[in-house]
Amino acid sequence: MSQGVGPEQDLEILLDAEKIAKRVRELGGEISADYRGRSPHLVAILKGAWVFLADLIRHLEVEVTVDFMGIASYGASATSSGEVKITKDLDVSIEGRDVLIVEDILDTGRTFHYLQGLLTAHKPKSLKLVTLLDKPSRRVVPVRADYVGFAIPDLFVVGYGLDYAQKYRQLREVRVLRSLPSV
Ligand code: IMP
Ligand code: MG
């Protein structure tokens, strides 16, 4: 793509593709070691996490199964209200399974807190979270991820699956959106 005409125009790179690939490979190694001899059930949260999932899963050396859950926070706003809507429920039961939630980013923690409550009620054997990005300074609910790709400052980021108003998911890098365009 030539300079300045693609969707990445003016968006400063925070994490380049190479850095992301290296870290995702490392996370795959850590997760494989921790789940050795078990068969985790990955639940990726739509839509932001599917690019990360696609790369992560190819670095897992244990047998896995995959399901998706669709969660949408209302509107196109840049912060989650904590009011979430399920747009796609799980296809298969997680009862007795070692569930690993795959998220794009942990921000206020409200989405994960909500998911924890919801999924725990279905009696998984274990429930852990892997998130590509973590913005610890933004936390409103005191939750933490078991595996974090990168802790980042309080910036709104897009790319590698993450969107703003459904745009920019295709970027190969994680980039900073300084001024949020109106939608
Ligand atoms: P939380 O409920 O505040 O933890 O928000 C989690 C969700 O908000 C993520 O799964 C994203 O969909 C969205 N989100 C939070 N921060 C960003 C960001 O910097 N870029 C894109 N989406 C974000
Ligand atoms: Mg999300």
Tab-separated table of C-alpha atoms and ligand atoms in Angstrom:
chain	number	residue	atom	x	y	z
A	1	MET	CA	0.000	0.000	0.000
A	2	SER	CA	1.541	3.338	-0.898
A	3	GLN	CA	2.338	5.984	1.685
A	4	GLY	CA	-0.526	8.047	2.986
A	5	VAL	CA	-3.404	6.710	0.945
A	6	GLY	CA	-4.396	3.676	2.981
A	7	PRO	CA	-6.608	3.561	6.053
A	8	GLU	CA	-3.493	3.940	8.236
A	9	GLN	CA	-2.964	7.529	7.168
A	10	ASP	CA	-1.706	9.716	10.033
A	11	LEU	CA	-1.961	6.936	12.580
A	12	GLU	CA	1.257	6.608	14.541
A	13	ILE	CA	2.570	3.062	15.020
A	14	LEU	CA	2.624	1.836	18.616
A	15	LEU	CA	3.454	-1.831	17.927
A	16	ASP	CA	4.732	-2.954	14.561
A	17	ALA	CA	3.835	-6.267	12.931
A	18	GLU	CA	7.155	-7.875	13.798
A	19	LYS	CA	6.908	-6.986	17.476
A	20	ILE	CA	3.359	-8.311	17.646
A	21	ALA	CA	4.318	-11.569	15.899
A	22	LYS	CA	7.217	-12.151	18.295
A	23	ARG	CA	5.073	-11.554	21.384
A	24	VAL	CA	2.206	-13.715	20.108
A	25	ARG	CA	4.688	-16.551	19.559
A	26	GLU	CA	5.943	-16.143	23.142
A	27	LEU	CA	2.399	-16.155	24.514
A	28	GLY	CA	1.726	-19.345	22.562
A	29	GLY	CA	4.734	-20.929	24.230
A	30	GLU	CA	3.664	-19.875	27.736
A	31	ILE	CA	0.099	-21.060	27.246
A	32	SER	CA	1.240	-24.371	25.736
A	33	ALA	CA	3.489	-25.008	28.746
A	34	ASP	CA	0.780	-24.131	31.273
A	35	TYR	CA	-1.873	-26.304	29.613
A	36	ARG	CA	0.422	-29.234	28.844
A	37	GLY	CA	-1.603	-32.486	28.863
A	38	ARG	CA	-4.904	-30.605	28.809
A	39	SER	CA	-7.098	-29.415	25.993
A	40	PRO	CA	-8.170	-25.814	26.541
A	41	HIS	CA	-11.343	-24.435	25.042
A	42	LEU	CA	-10.631	-21.003	23.580
A	43	VAL	CA	-13.491	-18.533	23.637
A	44	ALA	CA	-12.617	-15.562	21.471
A	45	ILE	CA	-14.587	-12.379	21.906
A	46	LEU	CA	-15.922	-10.922	18.687
A	47	LYS	CA	-15.164	-8.892	16.951
A	48	GLY	CA	-11.833	-7.489	18.080
A	49	ALA	CA	-10.079	-10.739	19.051
A	50	TRP	CA	-10.264	-12.847	15.913
A	51	VAL	CA	-7.066	-11.603	14.286
A	52	PHE	CA	-5.151	-12.281	17.508
A	53	LEU	CA	-6.825	-15.690	17.870
A	54	ALA	CA	-5.873	-16.678	14.327
A	55	ASP	CA	-2.204	-15.980	15.006
A	56	LEU	CA	-2.121	-17.284	18.588
A	57	ILE	CA	-3.731	-20.636	17.826
A	58	ARG	CA	-0.955	-21.478	15.357
A	59	HIS	CA	1.587	-21.232	18.178
A	60	LEU	CA	-0.269	-23.566	20.545
A	61	GLU	CA	1.232	-27.017	20.948
A	62	VAL	CA	-1.719	-28.468	22.850
A	63	GLU	CA	-4.989	-29.650	21.378
A	64	VAL	CA	-7.579	-26.886	21.470
A	65	THR	CA	-11.184	-26.272	20.588
A	66	VAL	CA	-12.543	-22.863	19.678
A	67	ASP	CA	-15.797	-21.028	20.148
A	68	PHE	CA	-16.797	-17.408	19.753
A	69	MET	CA	-18.879	-15.039	21.744
A	70	GLY	CA	-20.122	-11.807	20.305
A	71	ILE	CA	-20.185	-8.854	22.648
A	72	ALA	CA	-20.993	-5.338	21.613
A	73	SER	CA	-20.850	-2.297	23.762
A	74	TYR	CA	-23.480	0.158	22.716
A	75	GLY	CA	-22.838	2.658	19.949
A	76	ALA	CA	-19.591	3.764	18.378
A	77	SER	CA	-18.182	5.447	21.455
A	78	ALA	CA	-14.526	5.001	22.351
A	79	THR	CA	-15.183	3.903	25.912
A	80	SER	CA	-17.267	1.003	27.051
A	81	SER	CA	-20.308	1.873	29.094
A	82	GLY	CA	-20.303	-1.469	30.865
A	83	GLU	CA	-23.635	-2.115	29.254
A	84	VAL	CA	-22.902	-4.975	26.953
A	85	LYS	CA	-25.101	-6.791	24.524
A	86	ILE	CA	-24.556	-10.422	23.535
A	87	THR	CA	-24.669	-10.606	19.766
A	88	LYS	CA	-23.578	-14.251	19.582
A	89	ASP	CA	-23.787	-16.817	22.353
A	90	LEU	CA	-21.550	-19.876	22.785
A	91	ASP	CA	-22.251	-22.816	20.476
A	92	VAL	CA	-21.130	-25.566	22.849
A	93	SER	CA	-21.232	-26.085	26.598
A	94	ILE	CA	-18.188	-25.041	28.635
A	95	GLU	CA	-19.112	-27.142	31.665
A	96	GLY	CA	-16.037	-28.954	32.976
A	97	ARG	CA	-13.753	-27.361	30.359
A	98	ASP	CA	-10.526	-25.429	30.799
A	99	VAL	CA	-11.771	-22.193	29.272
A	100	LEU	CA	-9.354	-19.568	28.009
A	101	ILE	CA	-11.016	-16.324	26.987
A	102	VAL	CA	-9.205	-14.549	24.160
A	103	GLU	CA	-9.623	-10.763	24.183
A	104	ASP	CA	-8.156	-7.945	22.144
A	105	ILE	CA	-7.854	-5.407	24.947
A	106	LEU	CA	-8.564	-5.047	28.635
A	107	ASP	CA	-9.565	-1.472	29.341
A	108	THR	CA	-11.944	-0.571	32.194
A	109	GLY	CA	-12.384	-4.282	32.880
A	110	ARG	CA	-16.165	-4.067	32.732
A	111	THR	CA	-16.539	-6.428	29.764
A	112	PHE	CA	-14.337	-9.106	31.289
A	113	HIS	CA	-15.976	-8.734	34.701
A	114	TYR	CA	-19.355	-9.260	33.059
A	115	LEU	CA	-18.068	-12.285	31.117
A	116	GLN	CA	-16.495	-13.823	34.211
A	117	GLY	CA	-19.843	-13.788	35.984
A	118	LEU	CA	-21.682	-15.122	32.978
A	119	LEU	CA	-19.260	-17.946	32.145
A	120	THR	CA	-18.572	-19.013	35.744
A	121	ALA	CA	-22.292	-19.771	36.062
A	122	HIS	CA	-21.784	-22.432	33.374
A	123	LYS	CA	-19.288	-24.275	35.621
A	124	PRO	CA	-16.060	-24.440	33.606
A	125	LYS	CA	-13.244	-26.423	35.229
A	126	SER	CA	-11.059	-23.328	34.994
A	127	LEU	CA	-11.416	-19.867	33.506
A	128	LYS	CA	-8.495	-17.744	32.379
A	129	LEU	CA	-7.996	-14.710	30.176
A	130	VAL	CA	-5.410	-13.935	27.545
A	131	THR	CA	-5.492	-10.404	26.178
A	132	LEU	CA	-3.260	-8.964	23.497
A	133	LEU	CA	-3.334	-5.494	25.053
A	134	ASP	CA	-3.870	-4.189	28.551
A	135	LYS	CA	-4.447	-0.594	29.652
A	136	PRO	CA	-3.998	-1.019	33.427
A	137	SER	CA	-4.304	2.705	34.155
A	138	ARG	CA	-7.886	2.667	32.842
A	139	ARG	CA	-9.214	-0.025	35.163
A	140	VAL	CA	-12.548	0.645	36.859
A	141	VAL	CA	-13.259	-2.944	37.918
A	142	PRO	CA	-10.299	-4.717	39.577
A	143	VAL	CA	-9.806	-7.603	37.157
A	144	ARG	CA	-6.563	-8.911	35.736
A	145	ALA	CA	-5.575	-11.040	32.777
A	146	ASP	CA	-3.586	-14.263	33.197
A	147	TYR	CA	-1.603	-13.569	30.025
A	148	VAL	CA	-0.930	-10.105	28.611
A	149	GLY	CA	0.709	-9.397	25.268
A	150	PHE	CA	1.543	-5.759	25.892
A	151	ALA	CA	0.680	-3.314	28.648
A	152	ILE	CA	0.104	0.037	26.974
A	153	PRO	CA	-0.584	3.606	28.155
A	154	ASP	CA	-3.983	5.244	28.079
A	155	LEU	CA	-4.265	5.688	24.322
A	156	PHE	CA	-7.018	4.690	21.927
A	157	VAL	CA	-5.553	2.139	19.576
A	158	VAL	CA	-6.710	0.475	16.372
A	159	GLY	CA	-5.487	-2.220	14.024
A	160	TYR	CA	-4.683	-5.953	14.276
A	161	GLY	CA	-8.405	-6.582	14.767
A	162	LEU	CA	-9.200	-3.537	16.892
A	163	ASP	CA	-11.552	-0.982	15.466
A	164	TYR	CA	-12.926	2.454	15.850
A	165	ALA	CA	-16.514	2.494	14.581
A	166	GLN	CA	-15.769	-0.788	12.744
A	167	LYS	CA	-12.832	0.692	10.821
A	168	TYR	CA	-9.083	-0.027	10.825
A	169	ARG	CA	-9.309	-3.721	11.783
A	170	GLN	CA	-7.199	-4.675	8.768
A	171	LEU	CA	-4.069	-2.783	9.813
A	172	ARG	CA	-1.058	-5.028	10.407
A	173	GLU	CA	0.201	-2.836	13.232
A	174	VAL	CA	-1.373	-1.466	16.403
A	175	ARG	CA	-1.664	2.267	15.808
A	176	VAL	CA	-2.750	5.260	17.885
A	177	LEU	CA	-5.858	7.192	17.015
A	178	ARG	CA	-5.114	10.610	18.505
A	179	SER	CA	-8.253	12.447	17.596
A	180	LEU	CA	-11.328	10.341	17.279
A	181	PRO	CA	-13.025	11.033	13.952
A	182	SER	CA	-16.728	11.685	14.227
A	183	VAL	CA	-18.890	8.863	12.918
B	1	IMP	P1	-13.601	-2.705	28.850
B	1	IMP	O1	-14.945	-3.278	29.133
B	1	IMP	O2	-13.548	-1.233	29.161
B	1	IMP	O3	-12.452	-3.460	29.472
B	1	IMP	O4	-13.424	-2.663	27.308
B	1	IMP	C1	-13.095	-3.694	26.559
B	1	IMP	C2	-13.524	-3.435	25.132
B	1	IMP	O5	-13.538	-2.040	24.797
B	1	IMP	C3	-12.518	-4.069	24.217
B	1	IMP	O6	-12.817	-5.413	23.981
B	1	IMP	C4	-12.646	-3.196	22.991
B	1	IMP	O7	-13.697	-3.659	22.188
B	1	IMP	C5	-12.996	-1.832	23.514
B	1	IMP	N1	-11.787	-0.982	23.626
B	1	IMP	C6	-11.223	-0.508	24.744
B	1	IMP	N2	-10.141	0.233	24.485
B	1	IMP	C7	-9.992	0.210	23.136
B	1	IMP	C8	-9.017	0.792	22.244
B	1	IMP	O8	-8.045	1.473	22.609
B	1	IMP	N3	-9.227	0.527	20.926
B	1	IMP	C9	-10.241	-0.211	20.453
B	1	IMP	N4	-11.162	-0.772	21.248
B	1	IMP	C10	-11.047	-0.554	22.583
B	2	MG	MG	-13.823	-6.195	22.240
